Amino acid sequence: MQVGVRREQRAGERRVAATPETVLQLRALGLDVAVESNAGAGAGYADAAFAAAGASIVPELIAESLDVLLHVRPLEPETAAGLRPGTVSIGFASPASELPGVRALAAAGVTSFALELVPRISRAQSMDALSSQSLVSGYRAVLEAALRYPRFFPLYMTAAGTIPPARVLVLGAGVAGLQAIGTAKRLGARVSANDIRAASADEVASMGGTFIHLDLDTRTADPSAEGSGGYARELGEDRAKRQRALLAPHVAAADVLITTAAIPGRAAPLLVTTEMVAGMRAGSVVVDLAAESGGNVEGVIAGRDLQIPVDGGSVTLVGLQDAASAMPSDASRLFAKNVANLLALMTADGKVVPDFDDEVVAASCLTHGGSVRHAATAEALEAFK
Amino acid sequence: MQVGVRREQRAGERRVAATPETVLQLRALGLDVAVESNAGAGAGYADAAFAAAGASIVPELIAESLDVLLHVRPLEPETAAGLRPGTVSIGFASPASELPGVRALAAAGVTSFALELVPRISRAQSMDALSSQSLVSGYRAVLEAALRYPRFFPLYMTAAGTIPPARVLVLGAGVAGLQAIGTAKRLGARVSANDIRAASADEVASMGGTFIHLDLDTRTADPSAEGSGGYARELGEDRAKRQRALLAPHVAAADVLITTAAIPGRAAPLLVTTEMVAGMRAGSVVVDLAAESGGNVEGVIAGRDLQIPVDGGSVTLVGLQDAASAMPSDASRLFAKNVANLLALMTADGKVVPDFDDEVVAASCLTHGGSVRHAATAEALEAFK
């Protein structure tokens, strides 16, 4: 069977859905692999390396000849429309926001797997691309902050005096947040963090951060804030307001603020108002990793650095965009492995045959046989019509 | 007496030669301080903060009313020419390369102190701006490299496989090099380093790096490579060639190369040829901290990123410029402290009276009473005429 690896089309996207290493893995499963020429160029994987691993390099993938299409970013509706019925596609699909693409996949009869839907169970960890890419973006967020911060992160005791360590505050302690905590800590900063999920306190501590307990409703933490799959749930507006009020002094005390709060399929929660940013010291840096989904920080613009005037200077507000794609070699390495592992789960004897009795296969499937299998997306699509 | 703090003129220079903290220190010595408005704006020190520390804020410094002028970058000849005879100036002077400025300082009868000339003895450590600024640029070089490197620095063991740590090679183990070693190590990289001074092996090890011993002339190290003040001396061309040949395999094995080799008053030594860079893997990053003084890497251009074609892609060659100025708050904090400490050394009872019997004062003085006191510079100036 023919597996195609796409050269990504979206501007700024440097990742690729396969690497020479995963081509070897797929070949060992008995699959043929065609890689669009230069598909890996942006990530540092040359055509020659793919060819050496046994892939054929093609100028353009021929949709009619593909059994499986591997991709990073959601397929455009016109690409989805060109696929043969029964083609298996694996990649990100952004089912909550890319409804025209979902509809096109369903209409074309594609059996599409959305990596966002991979369940957060231990057996599926090796296929969890949201986690693997968050690992990259959490690390990256700290580098981007450190580069813009006009001071050191670590403590220095020098002959010309002592430089205190930077105080870094991380909001949202999912994979990206924990990684940001760990990286800032490595660099020598003093790190504190908050997450509305009470369970994250231990994880924050294990990465070297100090957990900030907010008394949101007279209890120290609210187990109901944890939604399915370990992700956070949305707070009611009253509690969200109280959350911001309680966070304000911590934000004001921070030199560097990194926000990573996301709710799957929803706009990012507003955690930090412009007023809160205005309370920070001049020279402070705010990096909003949720900028692409609306932002945790009021007024943030994805892909832009804004200077927010404060007493005596300004605060730099960074709307981080394509954070994982900015470290394309390792991001692709992990992503490609996630994709190959999911594909391996549905491949036997050189044939790709999704078994919907497997809970990982069943949960990850977005469209199949002409319909949308993922209930929430099907509902959204109904409403969208 | 009136001390003036200059708003730096050079494009890209964001540092300032005083901070509110050092204004307090100078005021305590009985000195008046005038700060040019917005002198600290680029470094995050607002006029209001200087005023609160007791400085007067002036639109422009009046040369005739100054007893002392504090600056970061070498004074332009026309600025030097405008100073009153007997004015004391303290800042960088680049005596080896800014000869017209030196001549103008001498002609104007300025008593100028060049921070490059502060002797490397323990009593003068708190005035050593070359060291304090190298601390900043060494740290900065690693951030700049990490941001451009398409992979992680640290080792990661993830559900989707293990990511090996980046291999970082640092050439030149002075203050900047040691700081780069320490910072790369903090970030989780595997770090090795070389310096032609045998004494640096222990320092490299103390920062967590592995010292690479090069057998330059059948002995493992050459004590003659250490010049005065702990700086490296220039190698003969034969030994320099042999050094490059011995370094080549280490360069080829590195993912990230940071070069920091400088020889005071001379062009930076060529350590890495284009051929050596071409032997590196695609995606590797080279940061040359010596780019402004000619570069350790062949073909480097200060202030530019170059893509050097290699097998399967390219290597990014970064000519780092104004590295210390890119972290202006802490760089200024240390620099201002160095300047204030040197000024304090020659101030008694509210009067600035350089005592040339003090070895630090004597060694740091570049021009005085109409002549050039620093012998090597005086010779160069003779030759330059």
Short mmCIF file of N, CA and C in Angstrom, two decimals, chain A residues 222-335:
data_model
loop_
_atom_site.label_atom_id
_atom_site.label_comp_id
_atom_site.label_asym_id
_atom_site.label_seq_id
_atom_site.Cartn_x
_atom_site.Cartn_y
_atom_site.Cartn_z
N ASP A 222 -10.27 23.19 43.04
CA ASP A 222 -11.58 22.71 42.62
C ASP A 222 -11.42 21.52 41.69
N PRO A 223 -11.77 20.33 42.19
CA PRO A 223 -11.59 19.15 41.33
C PRO A 223 -12.43 19.24 40.06
N SER A 224 -13.50 20.04 40.08
CA SER A 224 -14.36 20.12 38.90
C SER A 224 -13.70 20.87 37.76
N ALA A 225 -12.55 21.53 38.05
CA ALA A 225 -11.86 22.26 37.00
C ALA A 225 -11.15 21.32 36.04
N GLU A 226 -11.05 20.06 36.42
CA GLU A 226 -10.40 19.11 35.53
C GLU A 226 -11.43 18.47 34.63
N GLY A 227 -11.30 18.66 33.33
CA GLY A 227 -12.22 18.07 32.38
C GLY A 227 -11.74 16.70 31.96
N SER A 228 -12.23 16.21 30.83
CA SER A 228 -11.84 14.88 30.38
C SER A 228 -10.40 14.90 29.87
N GLY A 229 -9.74 13.76 30.02
CA GLY A 229 -8.40 13.60 29.46
C GLY A 229 -7.34 14.43 30.14
N GLY A 230 -7.64 14.94 31.34
CA GLY A 230 -6.61 15.69 32.07
C GLY A 230 -6.52 17.14 31.64
N TYR A 231 -7.30 17.56 30.65
CA TYR A 231 -7.29 18.96 30.25
C TYR A 231 -8.15 19.79 31.19
N ALA A 232 -7.90 21.09 31.20
CA ALA A 232 -8.69 21.97 32.05
C ALA A 232 -10.05 22.22 31.43
N ARG A 233 -11.04 22.54 32.29
CA ARG A 233 -12.35 22.94 31.81
C ARG A 233 -12.48 24.45 31.92
N GLU A 234 -13.47 24.97 31.24
CA GLU A 234 -13.69 26.40 31.29
C GLU A 234 -14.30 26.78 32.64
N LEU A 235 -13.88 27.90 33.20
CA LEU A 235 -14.48 28.40 34.42
C LEU A 235 -15.67 29.28 34.08
N GLY A 236 -16.64 29.39 35.00
CA GLY A 236 -17.70 30.38 34.83
C GLY A 236 -17.10 31.77 34.90
N GLU A 237 -17.81 32.77 34.37
CA GLU A 237 -17.22 34.12 34.29
C GLU A 237 -16.93 34.70 35.68
N ASP A 238 -17.78 34.39 36.66
CA ASP A 238 -17.53 34.90 38.01
C ASP A 238 -16.21 34.38 38.57
N ARG A 239 -16.03 33.07 38.43
CA ARG A 239 -14.81 32.47 38.96
C ARG A 239 -13.60 32.93 38.15
N ALA A 240 -13.77 33.12 36.83
CA ALA A 240 -12.66 33.59 35.99
C ALA A 240 -12.22 34.99 36.44
N LYS A 241 -13.18 35.83 36.77
CA LYS A 241 -12.86 37.18 37.26
C LYS A 241 -12.09 37.11 38.57
N ARG A 242 -12.59 36.23 39.44
CA ARG A 242 -11.93 36.08 40.74
C ARG A 242 -10.51 35.53 40.54
N GLN A 243 -10.37 34.62 39.58
CA GLN A 243 -9.06 34.06 39.26
C GLN A 243 -8.10 35.18 38.85
N ARG A 244 -8.55 36.07 37.98
CA ARG A 244 -7.69 37.17 37.51
C ARG A 244 -7.32 38.10 38.68
N ALA A 245 -8.30 38.36 39.54
CA ALA A 245 -8.02 39.25 40.67
C ALA A 245 -6.96 38.64 41.58
N LEU A 246 -7.06 37.33 41.77
CA LEU A 246 -6.10 36.66 42.66
C LEU A 246 -4.73 36.54 42.00
N LEU A 247 -4.73 36.45 40.67
CA LEU A 247 -3.45 36.32 39.95
C LEU A 247 -2.70 37.65 39.86
N ALA A 248 -3.45 38.76 39.89
CA ALA A 248 -2.85 40.07 39.61
C ALA A 248 -1.56 40.36 40.39
N PRO A 249 -1.54 40.16 41.71
CA PRO A 249 -0.29 40.46 42.42
C PRO A 249 0.86 39.54 42.00
N HIS A 250 0.56 38.31 41.64
CA HIS A 250 1.62 37.40 41.18
C HIS A 250 2.17 37.85 39.82
N VAL A 251 1.27 38.30 38.95
CA VAL A 251 1.70 38.82 37.65
C VAL A 251 2.57 40.06 37.85
N ALA A 252 2.14 40.94 38.75
CA ALA A 252 2.89 42.18 38.99
C ALA A 252 4.29 41.89 39.53
N ALA A 253 4.43 40.79 40.25
CA ALA A 253 5.73 40.46 40.84
C ALA A 253 6.65 39.73 39.88
N ALA A 254 6.11 39.30 38.73
CA ALA A 254 6.90 38.49 37.80
C ALA A 254 7.72 39.37 36.86
N ASP A 255 8.92 38.90 36.53
CA ASP A 255 9.73 39.54 35.49
C ASP A 255 9.36 38.97 34.12
N VAL A 256 9.02 37.70 34.13
CA VAL A 256 8.67 37.01 32.89
C VAL A 256 7.40 36.21 33.15
N LEU A 257 6.44 36.38 32.28
CA LEU A 257 5.17 35.65 32.41
C LEU A 257 4.98 34.81 31.15
N ILE A 258 4.72 33.52 31.35
CA ILE A 258 4.47 32.64 30.21
C ILE A 258 3.11 32.01 30.40
N THR A 259 2.20 32.24 29.45
CA THR A 259 0.85 31.70 29.60
C THR A 259 0.62 30.58 28.59
N THR A 260 0.06 29.50 29.08
CA THR A 260 -0.07 28.29 28.24
C THR A 260 -1.44 27.65 28.39
N ALA A 261 -2.42 28.41 28.91
CA ALA A 261 -3.71 27.77 29.22
C ALA A 261 -4.55 27.58 27.97
N ALA A 262 -4.93 26.35 27.71
CA ALA A 262 -5.76 26.03 26.54
C ALA A 262 -6.86 25.10 26.97
N ILE A 263 -7.99 25.24 26.32
CA ILE A 263 -9.11 24.33 26.54
C ILE A 263 -9.45 23.73 25.19
N PRO A 264 -9.29 22.40 25.05
CA PRO A 264 -9.46 21.81 23.72
C PRO A 264 -10.78 22.21 23.07
N GLY A 265 -10.69 22.66 21.83
CA GLY A 265 -11.90 22.98 21.07
C GLY A 265 -12.55 24.29 21.46
N ARG A 266 -11.94 25.04 22.38
CA ARG A 266 -12.53 26.31 22.79
C ARG A 266 -11.49 27.42 22.63
N ALA A 267 -11.97 28.66 22.65
CA ALA A 267 -11.04 29.78 22.67
C ALA A 267 -10.26 29.71 23.99
N ALA A 268 -9.03 30.18 23.95
CA ALA A 268 -8.20 30.17 25.16
C ALA A 268 -8.83 31.07 26.21
N PRO A 269 -8.74 30.70 27.49
CA PRO A 269 -9.33 31.54 28.55
C PRO A 269 -8.51 32.82 28.75
N LEU A 270 -9.21 33.92 29.02
CA LEU A 270 -8.53 35.19 29.31
C LEU A 270 -8.07 35.17 30.76
N LEU A 271 -6.76 35.11 30.96
CA LEU A 271 -6.21 35.03 32.31
C LEU A 271 -5.64 36.36 32.77
N VAL A 272 -5.16 37.16 31.80
CA VAL A 272 -4.40 38.36 32.15
C VAL A 272 -4.95 39.55 31.37
N THR A 273 -5.43 40.55 32.08
CA THR A 273 -5.96 41.74 31.42
C THR A 273 -4.82 42.72 31.15
N THR A 274 -5.11 43.69 30.29
CA THR A 274 -4.12 44.74 29.99
C THR A 274 -3.74 45.48 31.27
N GLU A 275 -4.71 45.66 32.15
CA GLU A 275 -4.45 46.33 33.42
C GLU A 275 -3.43 45.54 34.25
N MET A 276 -3.56 44.21 34.21
CA MET A 276 -2.61 43.38 34.95
C MET A 276 -1.20 43.51 34.35
N VAL A 277 -1.12 43.52 33.02
CA VAL A 277 0.19 43.69 32.36
C VAL A 277 0.77 45.05 32.74
N ALA A 278 -0.10 46.07 32.78
CA ALA A 278 0.37 47.42 33.09
C ALA A 278 0.91 47.52 34.51
N GLY A 279 0.60 46.54 35.34
CA GLY A 279 1.12 46.51 36.70
C GLY A 279 2.51 45.91 36.80
N MET A 280 3.03 45.38 35.68
CA MET A 280 4.36 44.76 35.70
C MET A 280 5.45 45.83 35.59
N ARG A 281 6.68 45.45 35.94
CA ARG A 281 7.81 46.39 35.84
C ARG A 281 8.23 46.58 34.39
N ALA A 282 8.76 47.75 34.08
CA ALA A 282 9.32 48.01 32.75
C ALA A 282 10.38 46.97 32.45
N GLY A 283 10.42 46.52 31.18
CA GLY A 283 11.42 45.52 30.78
C GLY A 283 10.94 44.09 30.92
N SER A 284 9.80 43.90 31.60
CA SER A 284 9.29 42.55 31.75
C SER A 284 8.80 42.01 30.41
N VAL A 285 8.72 40.70 30.33
CA VAL A 285 8.34 40.05 29.07
C VAL A 285 7.18 39.09 29.33
N VAL A 286 6.18 39.15 28.47
CA VAL A 286 5.05 38.23 28.54
C VAL A 286 5.01 37.42 27.25
N VAL A 287 5.04 36.11 27.35
CA VAL A 287 4.94 35.25 26.17
C VAL A 287 3.64 34.47 26.28
N ASP A 288 2.76 34.67 25.31
CA ASP A 288 1.46 34.01 25.31
C ASP A 288 1.48 32.89 24.28
N LEU A 289 1.56 31.65 24.79
CA LEU A 289 1.60 30.48 23.90
C LEU A 289 0.22 30.18 23.32
N ALA A 290 -0.80 30.77 23.89
CA ALA A 290 -2.16 30.51 23.42
C ALA A 290 -2.62 31.57 22.42
N ALA A 291 -1.67 32.40 21.95
CA ALA A 291 -2.04 33.53 21.07
C ALA A 291 -2.82 33.07 19.84
N GLU A 292 -2.45 31.90 19.30
CA GLU A 292 -3.13 31.45 18.07
C GLU A 292 -4.58 31.07 18.30
N SER A 293 -4.94 30.74 19.54
CA SER A 293 -6.35 30.41 19.80
C SER A 293 -7.02 31.49 20.64
N GLY A 294 -6.64 32.74 20.38
CA GLY A 294 -7.33 33.86 21.00
C GLY A 294 -6.55 34.50 22.13
N GLY A 295 -5.65 33.72 22.74
CA GLY A 295 -4.75 34.32 23.72
C GLY A 295 -5.23 34.25 25.14
N ASN A 296 -4.30 34.08 26.07
CA ASN A 296 -4.59 34.18 27.50
C ASN A 296 -4.44 35.61 27.99
N VAL A 297 -3.81 36.45 27.15
CA VAL A 297 -3.51 37.81 27.57
C VAL A 297 -4.29 38.77 26.68
N GLU A 298 -4.98 39.67 27.31
CA GLU A 298 -5.82 40.62 26.57
C GLU A 298 -4.98 41.41 25.57
N GLY A 299 -5.47 41.50 24.34
CA GLY A 299 -4.82 42.33 23.32
C GLY A 299 -3.68 41.67 22.58
N VAL A 300 -3.33 40.43 22.94
CA VAL A 300 -2.21 39.77 22.27
C VAL A 300 -2.53 39.54 20.78
N ILE A 301 -1.50 39.63 19.95
CA ILE A 301 -1.68 39.35 18.52
C ILE A 301 -0.69 38.26 18.14
N ALA A 302 -1.21 37.17 17.58
CA ALA A 302 -0.33 36.05 17.20
C ALA A 302 0.71 36.51 16.19
N GLY A 303 1.94 36.16 16.42
CA GLY A 303 3.01 36.49 15.48
C GLY A 303 3.58 37.89 15.64
N ARG A 304 3.15 38.59 16.68
CA ARG A 304 3.60 39.98 16.86
C ARG A 304 4.18 40.20 18.25
N ASP A 305 5.13 41.11 18.34
CA ASP A 305 5.61 41.64 19.62
C ASP A 305 4.96 43.00 19.83
N LEU A 306 4.28 43.20 20.94
CA LEU A 306 3.69 44.50 21.25
C LEU A 306 4.42 45.10 22.45
N GLN A 307 4.58 46.41 22.45
CA GLN A 307 5.15 47.10 23.61
C GLN A 307 4.00 47.73 24.39
N ILE A 308 3.75 47.23 25.59
CA ILE A 308 2.67 47.76 26.42
C ILE A 308 3.27 48.80 27.37
N PRO A 309 2.83 50.07 27.26
CA PRO A 309 3.43 51.11 28.10
C PRO A 309 3.17 50.84 29.58
N VAL A 310 4.22 50.94 30.38
CA VAL A 310 4.07 50.84 31.84
C VAL A 310 4.92 51.95 32.44
N ASP A 311 4.80 52.11 33.73
CA ASP A 311 5.56 53.12 34.44
C ASP A 311 7.06 52.98 34.13
N GLY A 312 7.66 54.00 33.54
CA GLY A 312 9.10 53.99 33.32
C GLY A 312 9.57 53.20 32.11
N GLY A 313 8.65 52.79 31.23
CA GLY A 313 9.10 52.04 30.05
C GLY A 313 7.97 51.22 29.47
N SER A 314 8.27 49.98 29.11
CA SER A 314 7.21 49.15 28.52
C SER A 314 7.46 47.68 28.84
N VAL A 315 6.40 46.91 28.65
CA VAL A 315 6.47 45.45 28.78
C VAL A 315 6.31 44.88 27.38
N THR A 316 7.11 43.89 27.05
CA THR A 316 7.00 43.25 25.73
C THR A 316 6.01 42.10 25.80
N LEU A 317 4.96 42.19 24.99
CA LEU A 317 3.94 41.14 24.95
C LEU A 317 4.09 40.38 23.63
N VAL A 318 4.47 39.12 23.74
CA VAL A 318 4.80 38.30 22.58
C VAL A 318 3.66 37.33 22.29
N GLY A 319 3.06 37.44 21.10
CA GLY A 319 2.05 36.49 20.67
C GLY A 319 2.74 35.36 19.92
N LEU A 320 3.13 34.33 20.64
CA LEU A 320 3.96 33.29 20.03
C LEU A 320 3.14 32.49 19.01
N GLN A 321 3.72 32.32 17.86
CA GLN A 321 3.04 31.62 16.78
C GLN A 321 3.96 30.54 16.24
N ASP A 322 3.39 29.41 15.83
CA ASP A 322 4.20 28.35 15.23
C ASP A 322 5.40 27.99 16.10
N ALA A 323 5.18 27.94 17.41
CA ALA A 323 6.32 27.72 18.32
C ALA A 323 6.99 26.37 18.05
N ALA A 324 6.19 25.34 17.82
CA ALA A 324 6.79 24.02 17.59
C ALA A 324 7.51 23.99 16.24
N SER A 325 6.91 24.66 15.27
CA SER A 325 7.48 24.69 13.93
C SER A 325 8.81 25.44 13.89
N ALA A 326 9.06 26.28 14.91
CA ALA A 326 10.31 27.03 14.96
C ALA A 326 11.49 26.14 15.38
N MET A 327 11.22 24.93 15.84
CA MET A 327 12.27 23.96 16.13
C MET A 327 11.96 22.69 15.35
N PRO A 328 11.97 22.85 14.01
CA PRO A 328 11.32 21.85 13.16
C PRO A 328 11.96 20.47 13.17
N SER A 329 13.26 20.37 13.43
CA SER A 329 13.89 19.05 13.35
C SER A 329 13.37 18.13 14.44
N ASP A 330 13.47 18.58 15.69
CA ASP A 330 13.00 17.72 16.77
C ASP A 330 11.49 17.66 16.83
N ALA A 331 10.81 18.77 16.48
CA ALA A 331 9.35 18.73 16.48
C ALA A 331 8.86 17.69 15.47
N SER A 332 9.50 17.65 14.29
CA SER A 332 9.11 16.67 13.27
C SER A 332 9.46 15.26 13.69
N ARG A 333 10.61 15.14 14.35
CA ARG A 333 11.04 13.82 14.80
C ARG A 333 9.99 13.19 15.71
N LEU A 334 9.47 13.99 16.65
CA LEU A 334 8.46 13.47 17.58
C LEU A 334 7.12 13.31 16.88
N PHE A 335 6.75 14.30 16.07
CA PHE A 335 5.47 14.25 15.36
C PHE A 335 5.41 13.03 14.44
#
